[in-house]
PDB file of C-alpha atoms in Angstrom:
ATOM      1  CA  UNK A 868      52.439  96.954 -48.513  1.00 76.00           C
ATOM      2  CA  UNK A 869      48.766  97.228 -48.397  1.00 90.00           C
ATOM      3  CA  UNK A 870      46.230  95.740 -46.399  1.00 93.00           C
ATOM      4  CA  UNK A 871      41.998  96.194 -47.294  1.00 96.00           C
ATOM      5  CA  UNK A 872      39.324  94.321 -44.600  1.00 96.00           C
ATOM      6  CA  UNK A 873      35.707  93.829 -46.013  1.00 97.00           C
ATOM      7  CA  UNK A 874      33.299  92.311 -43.205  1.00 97.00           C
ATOM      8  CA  UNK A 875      29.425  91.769 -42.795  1.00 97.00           C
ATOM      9  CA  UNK A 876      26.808  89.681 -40.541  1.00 97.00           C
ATOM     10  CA  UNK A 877      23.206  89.367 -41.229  1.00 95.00           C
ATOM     11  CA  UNK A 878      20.343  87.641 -39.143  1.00 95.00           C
ATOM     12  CA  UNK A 879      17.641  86.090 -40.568  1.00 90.00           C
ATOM     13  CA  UNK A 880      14.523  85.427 -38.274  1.00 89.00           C
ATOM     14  CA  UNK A 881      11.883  84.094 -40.848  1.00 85.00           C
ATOM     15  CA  UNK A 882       8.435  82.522 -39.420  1.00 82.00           C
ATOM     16  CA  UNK A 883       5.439  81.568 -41.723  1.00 78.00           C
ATOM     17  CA  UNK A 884       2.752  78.700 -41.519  1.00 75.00           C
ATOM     18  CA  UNK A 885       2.281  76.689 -45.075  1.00 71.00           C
ATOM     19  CA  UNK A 886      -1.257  76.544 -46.612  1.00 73.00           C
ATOM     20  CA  UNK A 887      -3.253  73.781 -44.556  1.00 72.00           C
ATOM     21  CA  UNK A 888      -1.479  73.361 -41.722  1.00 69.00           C
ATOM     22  CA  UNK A 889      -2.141  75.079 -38.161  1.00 71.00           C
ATOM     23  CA  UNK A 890      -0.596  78.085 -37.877  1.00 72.00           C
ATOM     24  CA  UNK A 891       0.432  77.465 -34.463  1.00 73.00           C
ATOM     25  CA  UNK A 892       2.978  74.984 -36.497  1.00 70.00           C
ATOM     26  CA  UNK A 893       4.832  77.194 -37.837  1.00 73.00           C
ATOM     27  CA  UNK A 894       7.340  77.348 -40.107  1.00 78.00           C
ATOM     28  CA  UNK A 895      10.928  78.958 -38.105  1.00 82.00           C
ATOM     29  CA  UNK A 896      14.101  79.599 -39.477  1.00 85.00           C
ATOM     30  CA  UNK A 897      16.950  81.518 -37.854  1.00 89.00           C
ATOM     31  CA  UNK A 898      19.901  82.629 -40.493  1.00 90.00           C
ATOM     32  CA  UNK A 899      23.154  83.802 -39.663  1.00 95.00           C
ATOM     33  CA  UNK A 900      24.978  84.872 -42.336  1.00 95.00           C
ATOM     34  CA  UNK A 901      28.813  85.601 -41.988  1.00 97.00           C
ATOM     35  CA  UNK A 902      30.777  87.293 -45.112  1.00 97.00           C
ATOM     36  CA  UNK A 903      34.427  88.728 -44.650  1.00 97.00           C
ATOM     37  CA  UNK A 904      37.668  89.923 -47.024  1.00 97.00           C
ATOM     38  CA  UNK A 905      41.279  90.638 -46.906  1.00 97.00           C
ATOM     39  CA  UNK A 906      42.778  91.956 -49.343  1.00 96.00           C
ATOM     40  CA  UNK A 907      46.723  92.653 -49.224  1.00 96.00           C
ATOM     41  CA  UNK A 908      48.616  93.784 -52.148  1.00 94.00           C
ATOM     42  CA  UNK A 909      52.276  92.067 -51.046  1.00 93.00           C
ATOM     43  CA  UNK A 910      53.959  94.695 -53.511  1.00 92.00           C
ATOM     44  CA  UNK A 911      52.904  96.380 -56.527  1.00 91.00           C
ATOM     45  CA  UNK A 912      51.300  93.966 -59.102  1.00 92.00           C
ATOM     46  CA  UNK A 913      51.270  90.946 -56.192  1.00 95.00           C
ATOM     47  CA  UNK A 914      47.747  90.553 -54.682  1.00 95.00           C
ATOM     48  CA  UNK A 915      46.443  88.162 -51.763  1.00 96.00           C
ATOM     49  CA  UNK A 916      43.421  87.978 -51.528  1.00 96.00           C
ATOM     50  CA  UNK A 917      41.227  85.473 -49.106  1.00 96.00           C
ATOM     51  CA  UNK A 918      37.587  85.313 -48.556  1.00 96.00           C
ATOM     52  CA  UNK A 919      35.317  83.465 -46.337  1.00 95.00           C
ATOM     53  CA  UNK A 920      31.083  83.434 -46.473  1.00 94.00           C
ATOM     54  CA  UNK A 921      29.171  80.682 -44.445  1.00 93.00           C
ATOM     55  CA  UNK A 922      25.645  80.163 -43.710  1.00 91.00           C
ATOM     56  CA  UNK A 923      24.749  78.650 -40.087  1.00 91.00           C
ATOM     57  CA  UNK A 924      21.720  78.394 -38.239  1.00 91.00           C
ATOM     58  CA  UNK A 925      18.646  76.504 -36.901  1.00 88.00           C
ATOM     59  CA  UNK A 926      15.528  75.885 -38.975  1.00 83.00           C
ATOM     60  CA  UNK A 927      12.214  74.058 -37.474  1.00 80.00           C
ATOM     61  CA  UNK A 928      10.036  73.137 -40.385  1.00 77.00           C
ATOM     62  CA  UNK A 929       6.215  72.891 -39.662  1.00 72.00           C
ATOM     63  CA  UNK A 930       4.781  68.845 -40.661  1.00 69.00           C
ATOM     64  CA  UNK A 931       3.827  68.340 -44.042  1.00 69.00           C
ATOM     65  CA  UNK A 932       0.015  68.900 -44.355  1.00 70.00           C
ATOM     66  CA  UNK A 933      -0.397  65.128 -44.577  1.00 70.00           C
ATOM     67  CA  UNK A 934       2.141  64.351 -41.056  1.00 71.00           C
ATOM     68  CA  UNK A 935       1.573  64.750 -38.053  1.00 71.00           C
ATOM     69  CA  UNK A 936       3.119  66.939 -35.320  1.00 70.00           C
ATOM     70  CA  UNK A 937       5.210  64.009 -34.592  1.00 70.00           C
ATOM     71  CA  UNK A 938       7.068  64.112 -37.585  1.00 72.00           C
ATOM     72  CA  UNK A 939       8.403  67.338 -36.526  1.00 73.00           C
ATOM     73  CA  UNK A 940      12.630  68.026 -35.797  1.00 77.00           C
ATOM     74  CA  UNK A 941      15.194  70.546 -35.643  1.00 81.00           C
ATOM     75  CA  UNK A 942      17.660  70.748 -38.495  1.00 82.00           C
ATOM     76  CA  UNK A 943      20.792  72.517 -37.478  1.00 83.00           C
ATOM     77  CA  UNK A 944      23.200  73.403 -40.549  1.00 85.00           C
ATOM     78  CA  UNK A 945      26.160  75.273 -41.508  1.00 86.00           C
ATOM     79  CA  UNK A 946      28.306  75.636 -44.472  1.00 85.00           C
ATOM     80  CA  UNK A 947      31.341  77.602 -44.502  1.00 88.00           C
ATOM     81  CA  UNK A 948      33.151  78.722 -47.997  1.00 89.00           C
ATOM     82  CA  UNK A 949      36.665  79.973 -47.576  1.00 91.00           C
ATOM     83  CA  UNK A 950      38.540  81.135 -50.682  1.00 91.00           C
ATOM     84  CA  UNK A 951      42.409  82.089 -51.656  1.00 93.00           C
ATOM     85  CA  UNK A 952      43.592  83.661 -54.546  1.00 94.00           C
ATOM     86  CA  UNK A 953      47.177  85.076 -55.560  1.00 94.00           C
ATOM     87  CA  UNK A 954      46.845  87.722 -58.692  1.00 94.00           C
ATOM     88  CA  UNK A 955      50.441  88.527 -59.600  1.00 95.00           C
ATOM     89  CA  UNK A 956      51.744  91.150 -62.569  1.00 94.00           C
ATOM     90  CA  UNK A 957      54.479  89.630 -63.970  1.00 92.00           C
ATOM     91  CA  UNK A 958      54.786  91.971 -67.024  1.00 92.00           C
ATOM     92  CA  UNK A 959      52.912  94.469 -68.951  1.00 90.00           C
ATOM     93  CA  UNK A 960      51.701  91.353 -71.114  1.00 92.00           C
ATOM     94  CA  UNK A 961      51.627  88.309 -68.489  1.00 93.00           C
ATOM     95  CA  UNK A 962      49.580  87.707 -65.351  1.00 93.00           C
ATOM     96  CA  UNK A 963      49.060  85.265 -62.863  1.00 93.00           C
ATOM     97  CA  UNK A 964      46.062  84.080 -60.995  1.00 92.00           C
ATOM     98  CA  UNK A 965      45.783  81.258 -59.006  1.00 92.00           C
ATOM     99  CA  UNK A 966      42.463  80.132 -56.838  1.00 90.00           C
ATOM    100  CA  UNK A 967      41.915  77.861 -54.126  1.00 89.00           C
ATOM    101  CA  UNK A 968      38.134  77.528 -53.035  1.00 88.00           C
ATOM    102  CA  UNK A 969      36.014  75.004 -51.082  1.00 84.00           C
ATOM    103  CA  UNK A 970      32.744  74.224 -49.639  1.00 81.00           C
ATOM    104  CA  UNK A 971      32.266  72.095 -46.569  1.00 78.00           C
ATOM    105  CA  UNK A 972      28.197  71.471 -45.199  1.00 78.00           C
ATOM    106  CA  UNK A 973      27.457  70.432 -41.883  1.00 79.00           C
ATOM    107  CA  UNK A 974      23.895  68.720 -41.487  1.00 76.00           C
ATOM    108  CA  UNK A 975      22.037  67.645 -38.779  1.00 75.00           C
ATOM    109  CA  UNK A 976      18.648  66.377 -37.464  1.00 74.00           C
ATOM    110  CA  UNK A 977      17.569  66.385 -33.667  1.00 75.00           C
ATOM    111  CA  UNK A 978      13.631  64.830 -33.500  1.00 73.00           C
ATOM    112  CA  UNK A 979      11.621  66.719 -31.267  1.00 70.00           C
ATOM    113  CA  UNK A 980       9.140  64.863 -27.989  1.00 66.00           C
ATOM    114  CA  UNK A 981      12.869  63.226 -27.385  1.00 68.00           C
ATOM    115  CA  UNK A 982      12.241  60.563 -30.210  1.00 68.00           C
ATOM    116  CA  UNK A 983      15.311  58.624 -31.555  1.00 68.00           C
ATOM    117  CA  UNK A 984      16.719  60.258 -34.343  1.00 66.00           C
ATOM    118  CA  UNK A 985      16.779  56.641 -36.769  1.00 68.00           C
ATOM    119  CA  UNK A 986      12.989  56.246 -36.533  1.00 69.00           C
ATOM    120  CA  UNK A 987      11.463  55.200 -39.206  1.00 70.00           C
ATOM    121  CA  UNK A 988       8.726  56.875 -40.746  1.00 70.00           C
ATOM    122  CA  UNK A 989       5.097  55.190 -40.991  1.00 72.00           C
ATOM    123  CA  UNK A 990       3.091  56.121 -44.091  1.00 73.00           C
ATOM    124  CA  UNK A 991      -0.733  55.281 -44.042  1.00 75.00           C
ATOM    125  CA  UNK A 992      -1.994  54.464 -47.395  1.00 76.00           C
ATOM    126  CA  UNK A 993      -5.465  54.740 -46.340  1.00 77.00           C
ATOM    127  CA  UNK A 994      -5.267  58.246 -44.980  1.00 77.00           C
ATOM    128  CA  UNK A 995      -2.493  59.476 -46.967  1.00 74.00           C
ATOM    129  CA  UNK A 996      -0.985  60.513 -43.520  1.00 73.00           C
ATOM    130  CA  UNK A 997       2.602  60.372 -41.925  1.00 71.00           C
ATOM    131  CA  UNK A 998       3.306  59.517 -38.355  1.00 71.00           C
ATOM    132  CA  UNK A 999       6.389  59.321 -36.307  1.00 67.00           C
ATOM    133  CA  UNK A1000       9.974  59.374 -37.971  1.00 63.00           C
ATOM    134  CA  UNK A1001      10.409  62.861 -40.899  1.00 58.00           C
ATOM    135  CA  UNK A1002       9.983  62.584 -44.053  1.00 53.00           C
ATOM    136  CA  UNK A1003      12.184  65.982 -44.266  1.00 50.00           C
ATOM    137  CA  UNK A1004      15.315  63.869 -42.809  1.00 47.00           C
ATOM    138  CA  UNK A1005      14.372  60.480 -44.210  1.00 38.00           C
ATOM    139  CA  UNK A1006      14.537  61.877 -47.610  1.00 36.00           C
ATOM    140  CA  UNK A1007      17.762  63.582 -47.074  1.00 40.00           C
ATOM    141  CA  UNK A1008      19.723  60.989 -45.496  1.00 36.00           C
ATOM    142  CA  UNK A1009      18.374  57.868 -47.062  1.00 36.00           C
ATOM    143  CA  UNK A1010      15.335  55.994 -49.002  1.00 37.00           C
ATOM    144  CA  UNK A1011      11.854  56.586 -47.293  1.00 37.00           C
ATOM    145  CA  UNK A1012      10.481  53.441 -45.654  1.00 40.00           C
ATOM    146  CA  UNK A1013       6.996  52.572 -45.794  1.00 40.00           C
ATOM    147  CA  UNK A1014       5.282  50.601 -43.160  1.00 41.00           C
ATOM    148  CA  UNK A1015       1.816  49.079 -44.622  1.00 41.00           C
ATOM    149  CA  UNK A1016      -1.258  48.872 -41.949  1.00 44.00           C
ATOM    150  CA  UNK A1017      -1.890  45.303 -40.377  1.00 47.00           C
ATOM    151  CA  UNK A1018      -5.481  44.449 -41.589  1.00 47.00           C
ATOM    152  CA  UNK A1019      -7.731  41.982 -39.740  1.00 45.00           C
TER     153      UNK A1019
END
């Protein structure tokens, strides 16, 4: 009978540099943000309503101020939320409301200088410093791996 649209996109552009690392190493994060509604009442006291928000975009996280350039990727990510719910009247003293919701994440890691993405990362206990690999996407996808200096 009735039919009410709801919609909005924002951009988020977001650079910064964290305390004691070059600020030519920035921090970059681009945001989309997608939000929309329907709601359509199928007859008085029956409501549809279904709603759908996700999240996407690119973010390219400066090193660690103990890693090197080298440990620097590109995270790509998105995470769309759709939603359903049926309202219905049945009486002046009953109602109905059913929901149906979900959340699905999509997560990935591309190394940078064309390195292979399963690299692992090399921790130097001397110098406290980390080469090669991430620690950002070793962490996320799976126990960080130290490698111990040779000594002679």
């Amino acid at each position: 009978d009735k039919l009410w649209f709801f919609g909005s996109y924002q951009h988020v552009r977001d650079y910064r540099s964290p305390a004691l690392v070059d600020p030519s190493l920035y921090t970059r994060n681009d945001i989309n943000r997608v939000f929309g509604k329907l709601n359509w009442q199928i007859e008085p006291g029956h409501t549809l309503v279904f709603g759908y928000h996700d999240d996407f975009g690119v973010f390219y996280p400066a090193p660690f101020p103990n890693a090197s350039p080298s440990t620097v990727g590109v995270n790509r990510y998105k995470n769309p939320t759709p939603n359903l719910m049926y309202t219905g009247v049945l009486s002046d003293r009953t109602v109905v409301e059913a929901r149906v919701s979900g959340f699905f994440g999509d997560y990935s890691y591309e190394p940078l200088e064309g390195r292979p993405r399963n690299e692992p990362v090399f921790y130097d206990l001397d110098t406290g410093q980390y080469s090669t690999g991430s620690p950002r996407r070793t962490i996320r996808s799976r126990p960080m791996k130290y490698t111990l200096p040779e000594r002679g």
